[in-house]
Short mmCIF file of N, CA, C and O and ligand atoms in Angstrom, two decimals:
data_model
loop_
_atom_site.label_atom_id
_atom_site.label_comp_id
_atom_site.label_asym_id
_atom_site.label_seq_id
_atom_site.Cartn_x
_atom_site.Cartn_y
_atom_site.Cartn_z
N MET A 16 123.65 276.90 16.23
CA MET A 16 124.87 276.15 16.40
C MET A 16 125.72 276.79 17.48
O MET A 16 125.56 277.96 17.79
N ASP A 17 126.56 275.97 18.08
CA ASP A 17 127.29 276.38 19.26
C ASP A 17 128.77 276.05 19.04
O ASP A 17 129.10 274.98 18.55
N LEU A 18 129.63 276.98 19.39
CA LEU A 18 131.07 276.73 19.30
C LEU A 18 131.56 276.41 20.70
O LEU A 18 131.47 277.25 21.60
N GLN A 19 132.05 275.20 20.88
CA GLN A 19 132.50 274.73 22.18
C GLN A 19 133.49 275.72 22.81
O GLN A 19 134.46 276.10 22.18
N GLY A 20 133.22 276.12 24.06
CA GLY A 20 134.15 276.95 24.79
C GLY A 20 134.11 278.43 24.47
O GLY A 20 134.89 279.19 25.02
N ARG A 21 133.18 278.84 23.59
CA ARG A 21 133.12 280.25 23.23
C ARG A 21 131.76 280.84 23.58
O ARG A 21 130.73 280.30 23.19
N PRO A 22 131.74 281.98 24.28
CA PRO A 22 130.46 282.66 24.48
C PRO A 22 129.95 283.27 23.17
O PRO A 22 128.75 283.48 23.01
N ASN A 23 130.85 283.56 22.27
CA ASN A 23 130.48 284.19 21.00
C ASN A 23 130.59 283.14 19.89
O ASN A 23 131.67 282.64 19.61
N ASP A 24 129.44 282.80 19.32
CA ASP A 24 129.40 281.70 18.35
C ASP A 24 129.43 282.18 16.91
O ASP A 24 128.93 281.50 16.01
N SER A 25 129.99 283.36 16.69
CA SER A 25 130.00 283.90 15.33
C SER A 25 131.11 283.30 14.48
O SER A 25 132.06 282.73 15.01
N GLY A 26 130.96 283.44 13.19
CA GLY A 26 132.05 283.16 12.26
C GLY A 26 132.09 281.77 11.67
O GLY A 26 133.00 281.46 10.91
N ALA A 27 131.10 280.92 12.00
CA ALA A 27 131.07 279.60 11.36
C ALA A 27 130.37 279.72 10.01
O ALA A 27 129.41 280.47 9.85
N LEU A 28 130.88 278.96 9.06
CA LEU A 28 130.29 278.95 7.72
C LEU A 28 129.37 277.74 7.60
O LEU A 28 129.77 276.62 7.92
N ILE A 29 128.15 277.99 7.14
CA ILE A 29 127.18 276.93 6.91
C ILE A 29 126.91 276.87 5.41
O ILE A 29 126.64 277.89 4.79
N GLU A 30 127.01 275.65 4.87
CA GLU A 30 126.76 275.48 3.44
C GLU A 30 125.78 274.34 3.23
O GLU A 30 125.88 273.31 3.87
N ALA A 31 124.82 274.53 2.33
CA ALA A 31 123.94 273.45 1.88
C ALA A 31 124.42 273.05 0.49
O ALA A 31 124.44 273.86 -0.43
N LYS A 32 124.83 271.77 0.37
CA LYS A 32 125.46 271.33 -0.87
C LYS A 32 124.71 270.19 -1.52
O LYS A 32 124.08 269.39 -0.82
N GLN A 33 124.81 270.08 -2.80
CA GLN A 33 124.48 268.85 -3.53
C GLN A 33 125.75 268.47 -4.26
O GLN A 33 126.22 269.19 -5.14
N GLY A 34 126.35 267.33 -3.84
CA GLY A 34 127.67 267.00 -4.36
C GLY A 34 128.64 268.08 -3.91
O GLY A 34 128.69 268.41 -2.73
N VAL A 35 129.40 268.62 -4.84
CA VAL A 35 130.37 269.64 -4.47
C VAL A 35 129.82 271.05 -4.70
O VAL A 35 130.51 272.04 -4.45
N ILE A 36 128.56 271.12 -5.18
CA ILE A 36 128.02 272.43 -5.52
C ILE A 36 127.31 273.04 -4.31
O ILE A 36 126.42 272.44 -3.73
N VAL A 37 127.70 274.23 -3.94
CA VAL A 37 127.08 274.92 -2.82
C VAL A 37 125.83 275.65 -3.32
O VAL A 37 125.90 276.51 -4.18
N LYS A 38 124.68 275.26 -2.75
CA LYS A 38 123.41 275.84 -3.21
C LYS A 38 122.94 277.00 -2.32
O LYS A 38 122.15 277.83 -2.74
N ALA A 39 123.38 276.98 -1.06
CA ALA A 39 123.02 278.07 -0.14
C ALA A 39 124.08 278.13 0.94
O ALA A 39 124.70 277.13 1.25
N ASN A 40 124.27 279.32 1.51
CA ASN A 40 125.26 279.42 2.58
C ASN A 40 124.94 280.56 3.51
O ASN A 40 124.05 281.37 3.26
N ALA A 41 125.66 280.60 4.62
CA ALA A 41 125.47 281.63 5.63
C ALA A 41 126.66 281.62 6.56
O ALA A 41 127.41 280.65 6.62
N THR A 42 126.81 282.71 7.33
CA THR A 42 127.80 282.76 8.39
C THR A 42 127.07 283.05 9.69
O THR A 42 126.19 283.91 9.73
N SER A 43 127.40 282.30 10.74
CA SER A 43 126.68 282.47 12.00
C SER A 43 126.97 283.82 12.64
O SER A 43 128.05 284.38 12.48
N VAL A 44 125.99 284.33 13.40
CA VAL A 44 126.18 285.54 14.20
C VAL A 44 126.52 285.12 15.63
O VAL A 44 126.59 283.92 15.93
N SER A 45 126.71 286.08 16.52
CA SER A 45 127.26 285.77 17.85
C SER A 45 126.37 284.84 18.67
O SER A 45 126.85 284.10 19.52
N SER A 46 125.06 284.85 18.43
CA SER A 46 124.16 283.94 19.15
C SER A 46 124.27 282.52 18.62
O SER A 46 123.71 281.60 19.20
N GLY A 47 124.98 282.34 17.52
CA GLY A 47 125.07 281.04 16.88
C GLY A 47 123.98 280.82 15.85
O GLY A 47 123.96 279.80 15.17
N LYS A 48 123.07 281.76 15.74
CA LYS A 48 122.00 281.61 14.74
C LYS A 48 122.52 281.96 13.35
O LYS A 48 123.48 282.71 13.18
N TYR A 49 121.84 281.40 12.38
CA TYR A 49 122.18 281.72 11.00
C TYR A 49 120.97 281.50 10.13
O TYR A 49 120.08 280.73 10.46
N THR A 50 120.91 282.21 9.04
CA THR A 50 119.89 281.96 8.03
C THR A 50 120.61 281.91 6.70
O THR A 50 121.31 282.85 6.35
N THR A 51 120.44 280.80 6.00
CA THR A 51 121.18 280.68 4.75
C THR A 51 120.53 281.51 3.65
O THR A 51 119.33 281.76 3.66
N SER A 52 121.33 281.91 2.72
CA SER A 52 120.85 282.60 1.53
C SER A 52 121.17 281.74 0.33
O SER A 52 122.14 281.01 0.33
N TYR A 53 120.33 281.89 -0.69
CA TYR A 53 120.60 281.16 -1.93
C TYR A 53 121.89 281.65 -2.55
O TYR A 53 122.21 282.82 -2.48
N VAL A 54 122.62 280.72 -3.12
CA VAL A 54 123.80 281.09 -3.90
C VAL A 54 123.33 281.16 -5.35
O VAL A 54 122.95 280.15 -5.93
N SER A 55 123.30 282.37 -5.89
CA SER A 55 122.81 282.55 -7.25
C SER A 55 123.58 281.64 -8.20
O SER A 55 124.79 281.54 -8.06
N PRO A 56 122.98 280.97 -9.16
CA PRO A 56 121.57 281.06 -9.56
C PRO A 56 120.71 279.96 -8.95
O PRO A 56 119.61 279.74 -9.43
N PHE A 57 121.13 279.33 -7.88
CA PHE A 57 120.43 278.15 -7.37
C PHE A 57 119.30 278.52 -6.43
O PHE A 57 119.43 279.42 -5.62
N LEU A 58 118.20 277.78 -6.51
CA LEU A 58 117.13 277.85 -5.53
C LEU A 58 116.97 276.47 -4.93
O LEU A 58 117.03 275.47 -5.65
N LEU A 59 116.81 276.40 -3.61
CA LEU A 59 116.60 275.10 -2.98
C LEU A 59 115.18 274.62 -3.31
O LEU A 59 114.24 275.39 -3.28
N ALA A 60 115.04 273.34 -3.61
CA ALA A 60 113.76 272.79 -4.06
C ALA A 60 113.13 271.95 -2.95
O ALA A 60 113.83 271.17 -2.28
N ILE A 61 111.82 272.10 -2.76
CA ILE A 61 111.08 271.26 -1.82
C ILE A 61 111.27 269.79 -2.23
O ILE A 61 111.15 269.44 -3.40
N GLY A 62 111.56 268.94 -1.25
CA GLY A 62 111.72 267.51 -1.54
C GLY A 62 113.11 267.11 -1.95
O GLY A 62 113.42 265.92 -2.05
N ALA A 63 113.98 268.09 -2.17
CA ALA A 63 115.35 267.77 -2.56
C ALA A 63 116.22 267.57 -1.32
O ALA A 63 115.94 268.12 -0.26
N SER A 64 117.25 266.75 -1.46
CA SER A 64 118.14 266.46 -0.34
C SER A 64 119.45 267.23 -0.49
O SER A 64 119.97 267.37 -1.60
N TYR A 65 119.95 267.67 0.63
CA TYR A 65 121.18 268.44 0.66
C TYR A 65 122.07 267.93 1.79
O TYR A 65 121.59 267.37 2.76
N ASP A 66 123.36 268.14 1.63
CA ASP A 66 124.28 267.94 2.74
C ASP A 66 124.55 269.31 3.33
O ASP A 66 125.04 270.20 2.64
N VAL A 67 124.22 269.46 4.60
CA VAL A 67 124.48 270.72 5.28
C VAL A 67 125.79 270.56 6.05
O VAL A 67 125.94 269.64 6.85
N VAL A 68 126.74 271.43 5.76
CA VAL A 68 128.06 271.36 6.37
C VAL A 68 128.32 272.65 7.15
O VAL A 68 128.12 273.74 6.62
N VAL A 69 128.70 272.50 8.40
CA VAL A 69 129.05 273.65 9.24
C VAL A 69 130.50 273.50 9.65
O VAL A 69 130.92 272.42 10.09
N ASP A 70 131.26 274.57 9.52
CA ASP A 70 132.66 274.51 9.94
C ASP A 70 133.16 275.90 10.30
O ASP A 70 132.58 276.91 9.89
N ARG A 71 134.21 275.91 11.08
CA ARG A 71 134.87 277.16 11.44
C ARG A 71 136.34 276.86 11.65
O ARG A 71 136.68 275.75 12.04
N ALA A 72 137.18 277.87 11.43
CA ALA A 72 138.59 277.72 11.77
C ALA A 72 138.73 277.37 13.24
O ALA A 72 137.99 277.90 14.08
N LEU A 73 139.66 276.47 13.56
CA LEU A 73 139.97 275.99 14.92
C LEU A 73 138.94 275.00 15.46
O LEU A 73 139.09 274.48 16.56
N TYR A 74 137.91 274.71 14.65
CA TYR A 74 136.85 273.76 15.04
C TYR A 74 136.69 272.69 13.96
O TYR A 74 137.11 272.88 12.81
N LEU A 75 136.06 271.59 14.35
CA LEU A 75 135.87 270.47 13.41
C LEU A 75 134.52 270.58 12.71
O LEU A 75 133.54 270.99 13.31
N PRO A 76 134.45 270.19 11.45
CA PRO A 76 133.20 270.31 10.69
C PRO A 76 132.15 269.28 11.11
O PRO A 76 132.47 268.19 11.55
N ALA A 77 130.89 269.66 10.95
CA ALA A 77 129.75 268.76 11.16
C ALA A 77 128.95 268.72 9.87
O ALA A 77 128.83 269.73 9.16
N THR A 78 128.40 267.54 9.56
CA THR A 78 127.63 267.37 8.33
C THR A 78 126.31 266.69 8.66
O THR A 78 126.26 265.79 9.48
N LYS A 79 125.27 267.13 8.02
CA LYS A 79 123.95 266.52 8.20
C LYS A 79 123.27 266.44 6.85
O LYS A 79 123.28 267.40 6.10
N SER A 80 122.67 265.28 6.53
CA SER A 80 121.86 265.23 5.32
C SER A 80 120.47 265.68 5.65
O SER A 80 119.94 265.33 6.71
N TRP A 81 119.89 266.43 4.77
CA TRP A 81 118.65 267.11 5.11
C TRP A 81 117.81 267.24 3.85
O TRP A 81 118.32 267.52 2.77
N THR A 82 116.52 266.94 4.01
CA THR A 82 115.58 267.08 2.90
C THR A 82 114.67 268.27 3.17
O THR A 82 114.06 268.36 4.24
N LEU A 83 114.62 269.15 2.22
CA LEU A 83 113.84 270.38 2.39
C LEU A 83 112.35 270.07 2.33
O LEU A 83 111.86 269.49 1.35
N VAL A 84 111.62 270.44 3.38
CA VAL A 84 110.17 270.22 3.38
C VAL A 84 109.38 271.51 3.45
O VAL A 84 108.22 271.54 3.04
N THR A 85 109.95 272.56 4.00
CA THR A 85 109.23 273.83 4.06
C THR A 85 110.14 274.96 3.61
O THR A 85 111.36 274.90 3.79
N ARG A 86 109.52 275.96 3.03
CA ARG A 86 110.24 277.17 2.69
C ARG A 86 109.46 278.33 3.30
O ARG A 86 108.25 278.21 3.45
N PRO A 87 110.07 279.47 3.61
CA PRO A 87 111.47 279.75 3.36
C PRO A 87 112.40 279.29 4.48
O PRO A 87 113.60 279.23 4.26
N LEU A 88 111.87 278.99 5.68
CA LEU A 88 112.79 278.69 6.78
C LEU A 88 112.56 277.30 7.34
O LEU A 88 111.43 276.89 7.58
N THR A 89 113.63 276.58 7.57
CA THR A 89 113.59 275.28 8.24
C THR A 89 114.56 275.36 9.42
O THR A 89 115.66 275.87 9.28
N THR A 90 114.12 274.90 10.56
CA THR A 90 115.00 274.90 11.73
C THR A 90 115.64 273.54 11.87
O THR A 90 114.97 272.52 11.92
N LEU A 91 116.97 273.53 11.94
CA LEU A 91 117.71 272.29 12.13
C LEU A 91 118.08 272.18 13.61
O LEU A 91 118.15 273.18 14.32
N SER A 92 118.31 270.96 14.07
CA SER A 92 118.71 270.77 15.46
C SER A 92 120.06 271.44 15.71
O SER A 92 120.87 271.60 14.80
N THR A 93 120.27 271.83 16.95
CA THR A 93 121.51 272.51 17.32
C THR A 93 122.70 271.57 17.17
O THR A 93 122.62 270.39 17.51
N VAL A 94 123.77 272.11 16.66
CA VAL A 94 125.00 271.33 16.55
C VAL A 94 126.08 272.04 17.35
O VAL A 94 126.13 273.27 17.38
N ILE A 95 126.89 271.27 18.04
CA ILE A 95 128.02 271.83 18.79
C ILE A 95 129.30 271.46 18.04
O ILE A 95 129.60 270.28 17.85
N LEU A 96 130.01 272.47 17.58
CA LEU A 96 131.28 272.20 16.90
C LEU A 96 132.38 271.99 17.94
O LEU A 96 132.52 272.78 18.87
N LEU A 97 133.13 270.90 17.76
CA LEU A 97 134.21 270.57 18.68
C LEU A 97 135.44 271.43 18.37
O LEU A 97 135.84 271.55 17.21
N GLY A 98 136.04 271.98 19.43
CA GLY A 98 137.18 272.86 19.27
C GLY A 98 138.50 272.17 19.58
O GLY A 98 138.53 271.05 20.10
N GLY A 99 139.59 272.85 19.27
CA GLY A 99 140.92 272.35 19.59
C GLY A 99 141.81 272.19 18.38
O GLY A 99 142.96 271.78 18.52
N ASP A 100 141.28 272.51 17.20
CA ASP A 100 142.06 272.35 15.97
C ASP A 100 142.92 273.60 15.73
O ASP A 100 142.67 274.38 14.81
N ALA A 101 143.93 273.74 16.56
CA ALA A 101 144.76 274.95 16.51
C ALA A 101 145.49 275.12 15.19
O ALA A 101 145.78 276.23 14.77
N THR A 102 145.79 273.99 14.52
CA THR A 102 146.53 274.08 13.26
C THR A 102 145.59 274.21 12.06
O THR A 102 146.03 274.33 10.92
N ASN A 103 144.27 274.14 12.31
CA ASN A 103 143.27 274.41 11.28
C ASN A 103 143.35 273.44 10.10
O ASN A 103 143.22 273.84 8.95
N ASP A 104 143.53 272.15 10.39
CA ASP A 104 143.55 271.15 9.31
C ASP A 104 142.44 270.11 9.50
O ASP A 104 142.46 269.05 8.88
N ASP A 105 141.47 270.43 10.36
CA ASP A 105 140.30 269.58 10.59
C ASP A 105 140.64 268.19 11.12
O ASP A 105 139.92 267.22 10.88
N ILE A 106 141.71 268.10 11.87
CA ILE A 106 141.96 266.91 12.70
C ILE A 106 142.63 267.40 13.98
O ILE A 106 143.44 268.34 13.95
N ILE A 107 142.25 266.80 15.09
CA ILE A 107 142.84 267.20 16.37
C ILE A 107 143.86 266.14 16.75
O ILE A 107 143.51 265.00 17.07
N ASP A 108 145.12 266.54 16.65
CA ASP A 108 146.20 265.58 16.88
C ASP A 108 147.37 266.27 17.58
O ASP A 108 147.25 267.41 18.05
N ILE A 109 148.50 265.61 17.58
CA ILE A 109 149.65 266.09 18.33
C ILE A 109 150.13 267.46 17.84
O ILE A 109 150.68 268.25 18.60
N GLY A 110 149.90 267.74 16.57
CA GLY A 110 150.29 269.05 16.03
C GLY A 110 149.60 270.20 16.75
O GLY A 110 150.17 271.28 16.94
N ASP A 111 148.35 269.96 17.17
CA ASP A 111 147.62 271.00 17.89
C ASP A 111 148.16 271.18 19.29
O ASP A 111 148.21 272.29 19.82
N ALA A 112 148.59 270.06 19.90
CA ALA A 112 149.21 270.13 21.23
C ALA A 112 150.49 270.96 21.16
O ALA A 112 150.78 271.78 22.04
N THR A 113 151.27 270.74 20.11
CA THR A 113 152.52 271.48 19.93
C THR A 113 152.24 272.97 19.80
O THR A 113 152.93 273.80 20.40
N CYS A 114 151.21 273.29 19.04
CA CYS A 114 150.85 274.70 18.82
C CYS A 114 150.42 275.36 20.13
O CYS A 114 150.93 276.42 20.50
N ILE A 115 149.48 274.73 20.83
CA ILE A 115 148.95 275.31 22.07
C ILE A 115 150.02 275.32 23.16
O ILE A 115 150.22 276.32 23.86
N GLY A 116 150.75 274.20 23.25
CA GLY A 116 151.78 274.09 24.28
C GLY A 116 152.88 275.12 24.08
O GLY A 116 153.40 275.69 25.04
N GLY A 117 153.23 275.37 22.81
CA GLY A 117 154.32 276.29 22.51
C GLY A 117 154.00 277.73 22.86
O GLY A 117 154.91 278.54 23.06
N ALA A 118 152.72 278.06 22.92
CA ALA A 118 152.32 279.44 23.22
C ALA A 118 151.67 279.55 24.59
O ALA A 118 151.11 280.58 24.94
N TYR A 119 151.75 278.48 25.37
CA TYR A 119 151.03 278.41 26.65
C TYR A 119 151.39 279.59 27.56
O TYR A 119 152.55 279.91 27.76
N GLY A 120 150.34 280.26 28.05
CA GLY A 120 150.53 281.41 28.94
C GLY A 120 150.81 282.71 28.20
O GLY A 120 151.01 283.75 28.83
N ASN A 121 150.79 282.65 26.89
CA ASN A 121 151.13 283.81 26.08
C ASN A 121 149.99 284.17 25.13
O ASN A 121 149.04 283.42 24.96
N PRO A 122 150.10 285.36 24.52
CA PRO A 122 149.10 285.73 23.52
C PRO A 122 149.07 284.73 22.37
O PRO A 122 150.01 283.94 22.20
N PRO A 123 148.00 284.75 21.56
CA PRO A 123 147.86 283.79 20.46
C PRO A 123 149.03 283.84 19.49
O PRO A 123 149.54 284.92 19.18
N VAL A 124 149.44 282.67 19.02
CA VAL A 124 150.38 282.60 17.90
C VAL A 124 149.69 281.83 16.77
O VAL A 124 148.84 280.98 17.02
N GLY A 125 150.07 282.15 15.53
CA GLY A 125 149.50 281.45 14.38
C GLY A 125 150.13 280.08 14.21
O GLY A 125 151.31 279.90 14.50
N CYS A 126 149.32 279.10 13.79
CA CYS A 126 149.83 277.76 13.51
C CYS A 126 149.18 277.28 12.22
O CYS A 126 148.01 277.57 11.96
N GLY A 127 149.93 276.50 11.44
CA GLY A 127 149.38 275.95 10.22
C GLY A 127 148.86 277.06 9.31
O GLY A 127 149.37 278.18 9.32
N SER A 128 147.82 276.76 8.53
CA SER A 128 147.24 277.72 7.62
C SER A 128 145.96 278.29 8.22
O SER A 128 144.94 277.63 8.24
N GLY A 129 146.07 279.49 8.78
CA GLY A 129 144.89 280.12 9.37
C GLY A 129 144.57 279.64 10.77
O GLY A 129 143.49 279.90 11.28
N GLY A 130 145.48 278.91 11.39
CA GLY A 130 145.24 278.42 12.74
C GLY A 130 145.72 279.40 13.80
O GLY A 130 146.32 280.42 13.49
N SER A 131 145.44 279.04 15.07
CA SER A 131 145.85 279.88 16.19
C SER A 131 145.88 279.03 17.45
O SER A 131 145.07 278.12 17.62
N SER A 132 146.80 279.38 18.35
CA SER A 132 146.85 278.68 19.63
C SER A 132 145.68 279.06 20.53
O SER A 132 145.40 278.38 21.51
N ASP A 133 144.99 280.13 20.21
CA ASP A 133 143.87 280.62 21.03
C ASP A 133 142.55 280.07 20.47
O ASP A 133 141.83 280.75 19.75
N VAL A 134 142.24 278.84 20.84
CA VAL A 134 141.08 278.16 20.26
C VAL A 134 139.76 278.83 20.67
O VAL A 134 138.85 278.98 19.87
N ASN A 135 139.68 279.24 21.93
CA ASN A 135 138.41 279.77 22.41
C ASN A 135 138.26 281.28 22.22
O ASN A 135 137.25 281.87 22.58
N GLY A 136 139.26 281.90 21.63
CA GLY A 136 139.14 283.30 21.24
C GLY A 136 139.11 284.30 22.38
O GLY A 136 138.56 285.38 22.23
N ASP A 137 139.72 283.97 23.53
CA ASP A 137 139.71 284.92 24.64
C ASP A 137 140.98 285.76 24.71
O ASP A 137 141.21 286.48 25.67
N GLY A 138 141.81 285.64 23.69
CA GLY A 138 142.97 286.52 23.59
C GLY A 138 144.23 286.01 24.27
O GLY A 138 145.25 286.68 24.27
N THR A 139 144.16 284.80 24.85
CA THR A 139 145.35 284.23 25.47
C THR A 139 145.37 282.73 25.22
O THR A 139 144.37 282.14 24.81
N THR A 140 146.52 282.12 25.44
CA THR A 140 146.65 280.68 25.29
C THR A 140 146.72 280.09 26.69
O THR A 140 147.66 280.38 27.43
N SER A 141 145.70 279.31 27.05
CA SER A 141 145.61 278.89 28.45
C SER A 141 145.10 277.45 28.57
O SER A 141 144.88 276.76 27.57
N ILE A 142 144.85 277.06 29.80
CA ILE A 142 144.30 275.74 30.09
C ILE A 142 142.98 275.52 29.35
O ILE A 142 142.65 274.40 28.96
N LEU A 143 142.21 276.58 29.13
CA LEU A 143 140.92 276.44 28.44
C LEU A 143 141.11 275.93 27.02
O LEU A 143 140.33 275.12 26.52
N ASP A 144 142.15 276.42 26.36
CA ASP A 144 142.45 275.96 25.00
C ASP A 144 142.93 274.52 25.01
O ASP A 144 142.56 273.71 24.16
N LEU A 145 143.74 274.22 26.03
CA LEU A 145 144.29 272.87 26.14
C LEU A 145 143.18 271.85 26.45
O LEU A 145 143.19 270.73 25.94
N VAL A 146 142.22 272.24 27.26
CA VAL A 146 141.10 271.35 27.60
C VAL A 146 140.26 271.04 26.35
O VAL A 146 139.83 269.90 26.15
N LEU A 147 140.02 272.04 25.53
CA LEU A 147 139.27 271.80 24.28
C LEU A 147 140.02 270.79 23.41
O LEU A 147 139.43 269.85 22.87
N PHE A 148 141.32 271.01 23.28
CA PHE A 148 142.15 270.08 22.52
C PHE A 148 142.09 268.68 23.12
O PHE A 148 141.81 267.70 22.43
N GLY A 149 142.34 268.58 24.43
CA GLY A 149 142.45 267.27 25.07
C GLY A 149 141.15 266.49 25.01
O GLY A 149 141.15 265.27 24.79
N GLY A 150 140.03 267.20 25.18
CA GLY A 150 138.73 266.53 25.19
C GLY A 150 138.34 265.98 23.83
O GLY A 150 137.51 265.07 23.74
N ASN A 151 138.93 266.53 22.79
CA ASN A 151 138.55 266.13 21.43
C ASN A 151 139.70 265.45 20.69
O ASN A 151 139.64 265.27 19.47
N TYR A 152 140.71 265.04 21.43
CA TYR A 152 141.88 264.45 20.80
C TYR A 152 141.51 263.27 19.91
O TYR A 152 140.74 262.39 20.31
N GLY A 153 142.03 263.25 18.70
CA GLY A 153 141.79 262.15 17.77
C GLY A 153 140.58 262.35 16.88
O GLY A 153 140.39 261.60 15.93
N ALA A 154 139.77 263.36 17.16
CA ALA A 154 138.55 263.57 16.36
C ALA A 154 138.86 264.33 15.07
O ALA A 154 139.82 265.11 15.00
N SER A 155 138.06 264.08 14.04
CA SER A 155 138.20 264.83 12.78
C SER A 155 136.86 265.37 12.30
O SER A 155 136.76 265.92 11.22
N ALA A 156 135.81 265.20 13.10
CA ALA A 156 134.50 265.75 12.76
C ALA A 156 133.71 265.97 14.03
O ALA A 156 133.98 265.35 15.07
N SER A 157 132.75 266.87 13.97
CA SER A 157 131.84 267.09 15.09
C SER A 157 130.56 266.31 14.84
O SER A 157 130.06 266.30 13.71
N PRO A 158 130.00 265.65 15.87
CA PRO A 158 128.74 264.92 15.68
C PRO A 158 127.57 265.87 15.54
O PRO A 158 127.57 266.92 16.17
N TRP A 159 126.61 265.52 14.70
CA TRP A 159 125.40 266.33 14.58
C TRP A 159 124.24 265.40 14.86
O TRP A 159 123.87 264.60 14.00
N THR A 160 123.71 265.44 16.09
CA THR A 160 122.65 264.52 16.46
C THR A 160 121.44 265.29 16.94
O THR A 160 121.60 266.31 17.62
N PRO A 161 120.21 264.80 16.72
CA PRO A 161 119.94 263.63 15.90
C PRO A 161 120.13 263.95 14.43
O PRO A 161 120.09 265.10 14.06
CA1 CA B 22 137.48 273.55 10.63
CA1 CA B 23 144.90 270.08 13.79
CA1 CA B 24 142.29 281.00 24.68
#
């Protein structure tokens, strides 16, 4: 998985769920790779379907339905998480513009619950953060294709 605008793709949470129950999860490393681990006491079953959800603070979540066919490892297609959610509420709207605009040219400031004006994580609030916001304006999820 890839975090838009970031060379370092670490820190995204990946969960395999059935309904609201998380059966396996993982956190991505800097390359964007991840390997999920079982959430005790659950084991993923061959032939069973799961919703795989990937999300990170400042980015929009992506969901894919997936049926397990091989164990222990299955490779899913790459997903790019859309950035710009400075207020960390999983929608990119005017509130994020206010957050990024208010700190423009300055070090990161916190917004909302766990949000930050520094979407791309380079330690400053700049045009790069604003471009991520602007390109994804109005979105509330990241596409996962195919
Ligand atoms: Ca998010
Ligand atoms: Ca937001
Ligand atoms: Ca930045």
